GROMACS .gro file of N, CA and C in nm:
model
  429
    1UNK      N    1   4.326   6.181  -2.971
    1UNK     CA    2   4.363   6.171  -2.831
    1UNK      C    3   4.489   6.087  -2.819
    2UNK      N    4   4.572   6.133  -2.732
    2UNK     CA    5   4.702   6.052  -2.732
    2UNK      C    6   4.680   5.904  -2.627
    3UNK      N    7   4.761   5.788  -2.707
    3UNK     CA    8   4.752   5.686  -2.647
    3UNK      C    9   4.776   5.686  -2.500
    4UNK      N   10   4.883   5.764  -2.450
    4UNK     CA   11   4.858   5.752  -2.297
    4UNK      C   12   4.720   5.804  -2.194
    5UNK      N   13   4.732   5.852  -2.294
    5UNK     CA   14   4.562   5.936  -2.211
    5UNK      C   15   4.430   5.788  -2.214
    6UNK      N   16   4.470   5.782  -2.301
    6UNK     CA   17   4.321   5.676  -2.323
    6UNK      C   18   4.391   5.542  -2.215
    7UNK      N   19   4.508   5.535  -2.241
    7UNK     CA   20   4.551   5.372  -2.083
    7UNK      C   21   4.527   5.480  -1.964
    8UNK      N   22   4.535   5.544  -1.955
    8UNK     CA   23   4.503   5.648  -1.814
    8UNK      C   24   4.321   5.622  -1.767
    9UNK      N   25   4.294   5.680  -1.889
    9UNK     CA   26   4.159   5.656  -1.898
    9UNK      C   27   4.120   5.491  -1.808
   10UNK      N   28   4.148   5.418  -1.942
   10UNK     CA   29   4.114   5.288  -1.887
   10UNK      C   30   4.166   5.231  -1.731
   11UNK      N   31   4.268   5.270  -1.710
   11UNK     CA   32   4.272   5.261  -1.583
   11UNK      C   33   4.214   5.312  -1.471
   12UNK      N   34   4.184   5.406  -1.483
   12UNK     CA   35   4.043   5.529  -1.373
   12UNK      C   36   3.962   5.431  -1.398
   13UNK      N   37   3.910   5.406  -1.508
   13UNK     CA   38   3.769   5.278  -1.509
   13UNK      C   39   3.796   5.144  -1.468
   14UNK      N   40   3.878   5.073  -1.470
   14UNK     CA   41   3.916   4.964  -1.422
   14UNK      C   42   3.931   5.012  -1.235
   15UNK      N   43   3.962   5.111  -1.187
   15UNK     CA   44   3.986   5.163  -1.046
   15UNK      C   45   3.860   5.195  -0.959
   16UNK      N   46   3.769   5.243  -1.006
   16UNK     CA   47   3.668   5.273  -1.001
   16UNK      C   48   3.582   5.156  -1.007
   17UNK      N   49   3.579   5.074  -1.084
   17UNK     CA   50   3.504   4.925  -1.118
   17UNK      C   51   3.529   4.848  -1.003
   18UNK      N   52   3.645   4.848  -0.919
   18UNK     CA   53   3.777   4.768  -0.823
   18UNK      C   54   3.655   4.831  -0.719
   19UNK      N   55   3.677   4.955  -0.738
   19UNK     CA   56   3.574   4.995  -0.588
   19UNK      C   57   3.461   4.926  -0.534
   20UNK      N   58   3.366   4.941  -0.627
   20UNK     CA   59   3.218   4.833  -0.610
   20UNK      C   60   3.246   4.696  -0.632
   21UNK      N   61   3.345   4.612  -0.703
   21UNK     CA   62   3.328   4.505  -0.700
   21UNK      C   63   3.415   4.414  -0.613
   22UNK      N   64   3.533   4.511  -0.568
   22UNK     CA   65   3.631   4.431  -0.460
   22UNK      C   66   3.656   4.299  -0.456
   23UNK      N   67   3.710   4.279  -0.604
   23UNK     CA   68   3.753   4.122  -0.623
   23UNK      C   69   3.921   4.136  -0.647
   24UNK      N   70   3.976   4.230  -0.678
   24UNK     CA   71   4.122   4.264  -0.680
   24UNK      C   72   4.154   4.225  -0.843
   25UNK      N   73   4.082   4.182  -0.905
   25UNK     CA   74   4.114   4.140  -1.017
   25UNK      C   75   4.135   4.282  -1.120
   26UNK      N   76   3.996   4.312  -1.152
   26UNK     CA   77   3.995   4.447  -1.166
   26UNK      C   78   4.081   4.566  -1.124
   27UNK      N   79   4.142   4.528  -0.996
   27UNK     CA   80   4.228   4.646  -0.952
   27UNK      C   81   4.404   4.557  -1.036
   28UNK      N   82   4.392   4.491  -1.053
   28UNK     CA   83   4.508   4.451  -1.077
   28UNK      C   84   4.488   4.485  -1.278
   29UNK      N   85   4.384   4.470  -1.278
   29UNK     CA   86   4.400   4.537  -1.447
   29UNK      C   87   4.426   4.686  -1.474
   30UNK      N   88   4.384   4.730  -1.381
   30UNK     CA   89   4.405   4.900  -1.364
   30UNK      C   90   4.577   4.897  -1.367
   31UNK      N   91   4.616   4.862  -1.282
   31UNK     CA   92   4.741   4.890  -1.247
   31UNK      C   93   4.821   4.828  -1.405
   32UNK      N   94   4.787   4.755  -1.490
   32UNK     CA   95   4.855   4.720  -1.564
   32UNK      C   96   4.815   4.840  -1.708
   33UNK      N   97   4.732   4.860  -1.701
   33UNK     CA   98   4.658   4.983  -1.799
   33UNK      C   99   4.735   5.100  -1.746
   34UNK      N  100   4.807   5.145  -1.585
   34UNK     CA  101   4.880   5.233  -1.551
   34UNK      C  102   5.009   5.223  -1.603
   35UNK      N  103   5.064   5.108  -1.633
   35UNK     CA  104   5.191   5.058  -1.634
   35UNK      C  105   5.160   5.108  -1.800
   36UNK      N  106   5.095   5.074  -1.871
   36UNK     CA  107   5.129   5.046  -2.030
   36UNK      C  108   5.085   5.237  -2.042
   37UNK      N  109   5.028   5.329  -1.905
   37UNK     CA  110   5.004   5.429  -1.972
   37UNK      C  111   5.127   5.482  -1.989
   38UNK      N  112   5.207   5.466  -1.886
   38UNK     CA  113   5.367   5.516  -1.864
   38UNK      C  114   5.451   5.469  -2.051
   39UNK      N  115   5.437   5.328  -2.067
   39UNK     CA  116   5.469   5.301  -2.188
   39UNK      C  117   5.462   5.389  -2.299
   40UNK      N  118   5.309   5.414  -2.300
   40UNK     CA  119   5.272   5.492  -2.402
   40UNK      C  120   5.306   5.610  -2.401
   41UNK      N  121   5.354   5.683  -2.278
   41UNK     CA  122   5.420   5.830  -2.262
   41UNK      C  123   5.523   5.820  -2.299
   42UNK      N  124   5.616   5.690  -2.299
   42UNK     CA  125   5.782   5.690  -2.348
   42UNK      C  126   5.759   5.693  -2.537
   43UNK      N  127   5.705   5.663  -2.572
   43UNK     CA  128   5.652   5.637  -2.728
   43UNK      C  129   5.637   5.504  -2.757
   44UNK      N  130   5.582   5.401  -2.688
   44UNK     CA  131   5.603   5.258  -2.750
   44UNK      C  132   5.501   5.273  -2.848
   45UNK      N  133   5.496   5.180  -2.981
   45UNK     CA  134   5.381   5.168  -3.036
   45UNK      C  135   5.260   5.121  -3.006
   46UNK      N  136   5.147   5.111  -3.070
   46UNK     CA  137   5.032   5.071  -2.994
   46UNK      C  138   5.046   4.930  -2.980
   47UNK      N  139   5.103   4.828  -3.090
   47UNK     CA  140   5.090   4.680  -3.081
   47UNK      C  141   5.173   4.663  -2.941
   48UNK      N  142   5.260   4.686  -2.953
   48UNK     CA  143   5.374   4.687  -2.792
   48UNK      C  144   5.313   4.695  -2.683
   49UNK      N  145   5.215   4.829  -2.675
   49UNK     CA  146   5.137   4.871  -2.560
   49UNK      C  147   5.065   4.763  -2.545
   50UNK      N  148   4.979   4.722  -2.618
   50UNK     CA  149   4.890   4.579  -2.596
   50UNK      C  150   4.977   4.414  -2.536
   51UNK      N  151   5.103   4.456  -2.566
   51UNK     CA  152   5.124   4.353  -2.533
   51UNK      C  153   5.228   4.382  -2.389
   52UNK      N  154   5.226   4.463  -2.330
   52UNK     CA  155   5.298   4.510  -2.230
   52UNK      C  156   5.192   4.511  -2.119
   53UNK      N  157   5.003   4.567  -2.179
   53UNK     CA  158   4.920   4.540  -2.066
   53UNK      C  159   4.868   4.386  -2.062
   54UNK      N  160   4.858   4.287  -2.184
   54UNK     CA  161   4.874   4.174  -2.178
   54UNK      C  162   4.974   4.098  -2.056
   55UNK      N  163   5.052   4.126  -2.065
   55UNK     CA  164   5.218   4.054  -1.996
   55UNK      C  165   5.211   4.136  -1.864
   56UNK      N  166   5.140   4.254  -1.813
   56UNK     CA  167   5.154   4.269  -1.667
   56UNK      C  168   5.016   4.257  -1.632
   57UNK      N  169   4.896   4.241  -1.673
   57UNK     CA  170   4.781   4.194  -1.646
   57UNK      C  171   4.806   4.063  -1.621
   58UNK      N  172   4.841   3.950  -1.645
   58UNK     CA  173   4.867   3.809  -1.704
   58UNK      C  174   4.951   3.772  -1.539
   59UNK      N  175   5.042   3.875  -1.565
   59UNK     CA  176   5.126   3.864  -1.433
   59UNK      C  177   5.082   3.883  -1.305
   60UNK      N  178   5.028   3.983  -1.288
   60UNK     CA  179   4.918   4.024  -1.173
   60UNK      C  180   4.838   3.945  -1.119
   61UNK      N  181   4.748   3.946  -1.260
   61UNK     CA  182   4.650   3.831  -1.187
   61UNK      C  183   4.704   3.700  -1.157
   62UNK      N  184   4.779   3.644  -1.193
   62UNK     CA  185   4.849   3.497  -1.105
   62UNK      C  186   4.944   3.485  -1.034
   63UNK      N  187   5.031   3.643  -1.030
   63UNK     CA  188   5.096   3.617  -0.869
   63UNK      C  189   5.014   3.715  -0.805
   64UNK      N  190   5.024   3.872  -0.826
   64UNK     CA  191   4.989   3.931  -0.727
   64UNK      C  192   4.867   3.925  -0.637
   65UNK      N  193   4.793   3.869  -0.730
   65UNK     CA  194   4.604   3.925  -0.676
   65UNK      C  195   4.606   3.779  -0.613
   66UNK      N  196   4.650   3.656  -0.625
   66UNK     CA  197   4.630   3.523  -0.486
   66UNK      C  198   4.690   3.617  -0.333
   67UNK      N  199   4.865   3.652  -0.377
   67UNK     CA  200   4.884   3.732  -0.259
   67UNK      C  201   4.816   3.868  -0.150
   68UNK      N  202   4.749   3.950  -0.200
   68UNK     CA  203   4.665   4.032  -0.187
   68UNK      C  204   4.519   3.969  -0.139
   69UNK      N  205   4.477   3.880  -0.179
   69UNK     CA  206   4.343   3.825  -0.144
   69UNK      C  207   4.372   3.728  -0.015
   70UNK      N  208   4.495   3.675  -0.006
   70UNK     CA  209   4.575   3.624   0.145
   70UNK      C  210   4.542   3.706   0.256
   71UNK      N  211   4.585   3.822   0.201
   71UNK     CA  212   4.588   3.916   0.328
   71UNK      C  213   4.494   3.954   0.355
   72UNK      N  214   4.418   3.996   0.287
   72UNK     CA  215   4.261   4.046   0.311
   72UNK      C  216   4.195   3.955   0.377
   73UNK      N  217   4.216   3.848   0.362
   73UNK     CA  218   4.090   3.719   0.395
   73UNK      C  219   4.144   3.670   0.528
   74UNK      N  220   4.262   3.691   0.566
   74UNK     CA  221   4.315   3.664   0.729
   74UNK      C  222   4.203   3.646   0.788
   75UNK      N  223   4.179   3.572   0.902
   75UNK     CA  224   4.101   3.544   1.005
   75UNK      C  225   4.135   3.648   1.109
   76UNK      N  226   4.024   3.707   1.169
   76UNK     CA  227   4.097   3.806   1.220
   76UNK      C  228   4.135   3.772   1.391
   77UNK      N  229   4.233   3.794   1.481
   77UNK     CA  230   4.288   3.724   1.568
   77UNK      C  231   4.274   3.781   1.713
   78UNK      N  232   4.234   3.888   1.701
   78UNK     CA  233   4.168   3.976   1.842
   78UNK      C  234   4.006   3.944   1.818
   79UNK      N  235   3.961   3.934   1.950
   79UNK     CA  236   3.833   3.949   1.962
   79UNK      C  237   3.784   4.151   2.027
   80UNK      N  238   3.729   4.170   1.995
   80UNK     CA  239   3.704   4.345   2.007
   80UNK      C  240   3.541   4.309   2.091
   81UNK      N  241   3.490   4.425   2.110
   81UNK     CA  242   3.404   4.435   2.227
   81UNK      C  243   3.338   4.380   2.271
   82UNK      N  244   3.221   4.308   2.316
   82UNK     CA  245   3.174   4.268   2.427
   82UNK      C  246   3.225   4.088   2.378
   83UNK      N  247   3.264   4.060   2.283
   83UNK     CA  248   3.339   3.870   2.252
   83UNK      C  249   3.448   3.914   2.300
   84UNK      N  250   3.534   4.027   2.348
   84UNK     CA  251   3.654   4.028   2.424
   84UNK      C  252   3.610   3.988   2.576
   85UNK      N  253   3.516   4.021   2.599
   85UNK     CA  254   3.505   3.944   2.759
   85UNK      C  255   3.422   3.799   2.810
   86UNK      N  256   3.406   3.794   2.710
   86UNK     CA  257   3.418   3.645   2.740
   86UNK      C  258   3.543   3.544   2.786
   87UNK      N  259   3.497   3.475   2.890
   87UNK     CA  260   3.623   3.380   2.933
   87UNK      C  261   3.684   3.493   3.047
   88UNK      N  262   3.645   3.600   3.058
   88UNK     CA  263   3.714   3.626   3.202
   88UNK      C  264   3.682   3.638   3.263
   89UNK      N  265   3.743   3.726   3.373
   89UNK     CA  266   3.700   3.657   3.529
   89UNK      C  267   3.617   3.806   3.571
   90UNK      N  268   3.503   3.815   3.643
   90UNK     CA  269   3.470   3.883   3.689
   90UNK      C  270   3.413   3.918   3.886
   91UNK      N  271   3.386   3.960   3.934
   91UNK     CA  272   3.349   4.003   4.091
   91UNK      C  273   3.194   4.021   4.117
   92UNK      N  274   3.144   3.931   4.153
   92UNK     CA  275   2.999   3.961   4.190
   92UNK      C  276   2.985   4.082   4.296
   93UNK      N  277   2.917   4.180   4.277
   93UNK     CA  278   2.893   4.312   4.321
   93UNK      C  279   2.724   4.253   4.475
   94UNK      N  280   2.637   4.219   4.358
   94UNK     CA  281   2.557   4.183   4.407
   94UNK      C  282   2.483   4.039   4.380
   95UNK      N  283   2.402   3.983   4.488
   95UNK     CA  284   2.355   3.803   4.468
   95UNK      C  285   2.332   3.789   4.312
   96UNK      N  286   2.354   3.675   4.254
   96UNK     CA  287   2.397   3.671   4.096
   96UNK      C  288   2.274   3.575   4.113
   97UNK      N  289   2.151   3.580   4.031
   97UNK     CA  290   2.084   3.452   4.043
   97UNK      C  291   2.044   3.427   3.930
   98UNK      N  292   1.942   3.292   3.856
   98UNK     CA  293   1.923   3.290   3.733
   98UNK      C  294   1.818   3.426   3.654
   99UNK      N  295   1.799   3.508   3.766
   99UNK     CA  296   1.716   3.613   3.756
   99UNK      C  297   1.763   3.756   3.697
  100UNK      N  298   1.864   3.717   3.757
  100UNK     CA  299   1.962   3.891   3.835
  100UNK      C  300   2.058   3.888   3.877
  101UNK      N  301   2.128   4.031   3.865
  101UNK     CA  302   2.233   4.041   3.992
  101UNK      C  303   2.313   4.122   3.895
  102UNK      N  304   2.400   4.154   3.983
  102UNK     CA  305   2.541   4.270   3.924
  102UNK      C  306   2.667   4.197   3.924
  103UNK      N  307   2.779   4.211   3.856
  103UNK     CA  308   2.907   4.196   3.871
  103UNK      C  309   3.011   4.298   3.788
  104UNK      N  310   3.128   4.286   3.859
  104UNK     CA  311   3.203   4.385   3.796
  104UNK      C  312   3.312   4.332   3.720
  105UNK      N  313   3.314   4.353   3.566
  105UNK     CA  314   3.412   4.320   3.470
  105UNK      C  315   3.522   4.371   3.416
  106UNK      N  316   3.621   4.394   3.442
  106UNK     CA  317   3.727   4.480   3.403
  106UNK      C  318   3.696   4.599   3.489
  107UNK      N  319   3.651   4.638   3.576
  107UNK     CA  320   3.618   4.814   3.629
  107UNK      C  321   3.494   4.825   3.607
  108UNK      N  322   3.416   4.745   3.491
  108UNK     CA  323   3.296   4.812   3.489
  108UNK      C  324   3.192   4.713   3.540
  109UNK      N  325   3.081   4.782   3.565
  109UNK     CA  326   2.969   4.707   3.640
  109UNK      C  327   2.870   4.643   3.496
  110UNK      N  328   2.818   4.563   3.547
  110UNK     CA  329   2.708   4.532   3.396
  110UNK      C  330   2.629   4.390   3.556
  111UNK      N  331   2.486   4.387   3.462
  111UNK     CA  332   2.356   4.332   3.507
  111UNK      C  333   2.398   4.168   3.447
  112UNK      N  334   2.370   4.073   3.545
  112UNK     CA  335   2.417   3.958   3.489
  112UNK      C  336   2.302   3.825   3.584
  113UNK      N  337   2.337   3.706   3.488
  113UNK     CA  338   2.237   3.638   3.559
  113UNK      C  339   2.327   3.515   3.556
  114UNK      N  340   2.275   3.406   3.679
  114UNK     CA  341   2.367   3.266   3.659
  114UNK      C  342   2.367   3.202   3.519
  115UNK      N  343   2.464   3.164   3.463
  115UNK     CA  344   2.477   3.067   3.366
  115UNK      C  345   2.384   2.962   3.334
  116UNK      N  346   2.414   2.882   3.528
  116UNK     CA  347   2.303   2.767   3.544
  116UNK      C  348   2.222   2.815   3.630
  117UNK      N  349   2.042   2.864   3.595
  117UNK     CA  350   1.957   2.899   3.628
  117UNK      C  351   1.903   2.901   3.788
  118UNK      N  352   1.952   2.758   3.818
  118UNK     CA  353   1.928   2.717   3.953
  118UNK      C  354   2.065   2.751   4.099
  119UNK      N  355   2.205   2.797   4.025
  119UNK     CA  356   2.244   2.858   4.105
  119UNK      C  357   2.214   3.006   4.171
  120UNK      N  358   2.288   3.047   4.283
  120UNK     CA  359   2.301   3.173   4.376
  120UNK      C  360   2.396   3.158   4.431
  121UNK      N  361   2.449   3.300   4.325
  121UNK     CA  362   2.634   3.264   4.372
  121UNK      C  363   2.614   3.444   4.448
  122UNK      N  364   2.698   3.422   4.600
  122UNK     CA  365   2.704   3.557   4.683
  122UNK      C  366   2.811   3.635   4.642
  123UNK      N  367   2.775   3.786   4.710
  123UNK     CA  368   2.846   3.858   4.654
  123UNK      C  369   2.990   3.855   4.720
  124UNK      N  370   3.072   3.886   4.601
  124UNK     CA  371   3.217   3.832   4.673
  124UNK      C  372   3.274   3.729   4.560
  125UNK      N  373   3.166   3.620   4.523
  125UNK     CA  374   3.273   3.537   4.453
  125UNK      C  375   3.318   3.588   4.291
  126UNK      N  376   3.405   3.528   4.321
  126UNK     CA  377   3.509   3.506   4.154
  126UNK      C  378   3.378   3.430   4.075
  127UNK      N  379   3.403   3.483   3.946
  127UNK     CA  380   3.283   3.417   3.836
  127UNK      C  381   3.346   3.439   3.733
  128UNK      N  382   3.366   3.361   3.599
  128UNK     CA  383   3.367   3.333   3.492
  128UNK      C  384   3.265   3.388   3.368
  129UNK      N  385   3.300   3.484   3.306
  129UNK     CA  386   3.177   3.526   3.205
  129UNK      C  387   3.195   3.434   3.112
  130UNK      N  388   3.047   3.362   3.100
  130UNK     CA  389   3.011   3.243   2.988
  130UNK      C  390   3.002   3.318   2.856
  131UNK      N  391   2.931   3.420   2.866
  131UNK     CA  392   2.833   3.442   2.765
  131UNK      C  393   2.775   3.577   2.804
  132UNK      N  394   2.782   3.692   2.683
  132UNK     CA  395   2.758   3.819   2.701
  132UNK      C  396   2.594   3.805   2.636
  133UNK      N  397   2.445   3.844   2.656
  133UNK     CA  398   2.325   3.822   2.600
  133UNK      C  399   2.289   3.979   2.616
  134UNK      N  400   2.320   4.088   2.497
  134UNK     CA  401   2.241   4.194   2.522
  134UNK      C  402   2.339   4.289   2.570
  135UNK      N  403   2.311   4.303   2.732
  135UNK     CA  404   2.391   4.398   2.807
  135UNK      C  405   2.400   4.293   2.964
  136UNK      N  406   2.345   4.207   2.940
  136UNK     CA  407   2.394   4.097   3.056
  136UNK      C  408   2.473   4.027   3.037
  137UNK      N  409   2.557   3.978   3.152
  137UNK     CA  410   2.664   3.895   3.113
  137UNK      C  411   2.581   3.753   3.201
  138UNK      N  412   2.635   3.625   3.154
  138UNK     CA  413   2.579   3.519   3.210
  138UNK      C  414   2.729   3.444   3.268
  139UNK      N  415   2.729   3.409   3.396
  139UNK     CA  416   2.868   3.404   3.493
  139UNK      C  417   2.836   3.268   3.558
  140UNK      N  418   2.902   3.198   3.585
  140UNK     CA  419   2.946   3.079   3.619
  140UNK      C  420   3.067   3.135   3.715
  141UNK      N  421   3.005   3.059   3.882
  141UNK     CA  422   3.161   3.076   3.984
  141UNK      C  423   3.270   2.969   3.922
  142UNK      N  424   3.379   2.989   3.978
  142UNK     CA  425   3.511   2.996   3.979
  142UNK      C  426   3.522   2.888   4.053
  143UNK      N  427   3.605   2.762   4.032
  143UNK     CA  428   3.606   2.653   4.115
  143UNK      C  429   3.741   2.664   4.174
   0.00000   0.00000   0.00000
């Protein structure tokens, strides 16, 4: 079997390995087993080849794969569905009590109860969504 075939090889398995274990390390050995397969298609010898996936494995893993694991691991900076409405402002539809009541959030209606149990805020006021529980929102008026 010709040497490029077999770094080809090893690289599909190192790629494949990257899949289930998603540590980037592994994917960064692949890519260097890709690099030395190209080698081995130009004719390098085999000792060369070893030391060409040595020297871009080596390389990879201590610059590329810290940079790559940066990006992945970002904190992510939008909040997406119902933690996006928190903190805004919503319209009491109907009496909001620690029980019950309606308000309308962005356009849409949703079932909500006071924040603090012992208020009854009328319909009409400005309210603050505290806290989304379920499909209720829990609202605090607007000072």
């Amino acid at each position: 079997m010709e040497p490029w075939l077999l770094w080809l090889t090893v690289a599909g398995v190192f790629a494949v390995a990257e899949i289930f274990t998603l540590t980037a390390a592994l994917g960064m050995l692949g890519g260097a087993a890709l690099v030395t397969a190209g080698t081995a298609a130009l004719g390098l010898p085999v000792p060369l080849q070893f030391l060409v996936f040595t020297v871009v494995a080596t390389l990879s893993v201590i610059f590329v794969r810290p940079i790559a694991l940066r990006h992945v691991l970002q904190p992510q900076t939008e909040r997406f569905g119902i933690d996006a409405l928190i903190g805004k402002s919503a319209y009491v539809i109907s009496e909001v009590t620690g029980f019950g009541g309606r308000v309308r959030i962005e356009g849409e209606e949703w079932t909500a109860r006071a924040y603090d149990e012992t208020l009854v805020i009328p319909p009409g006021t400005a309210v603050d969504v505290m806290e989304i529980s379920g499909t209720t929102a829990l609202v605090y008026p607007r000072e």
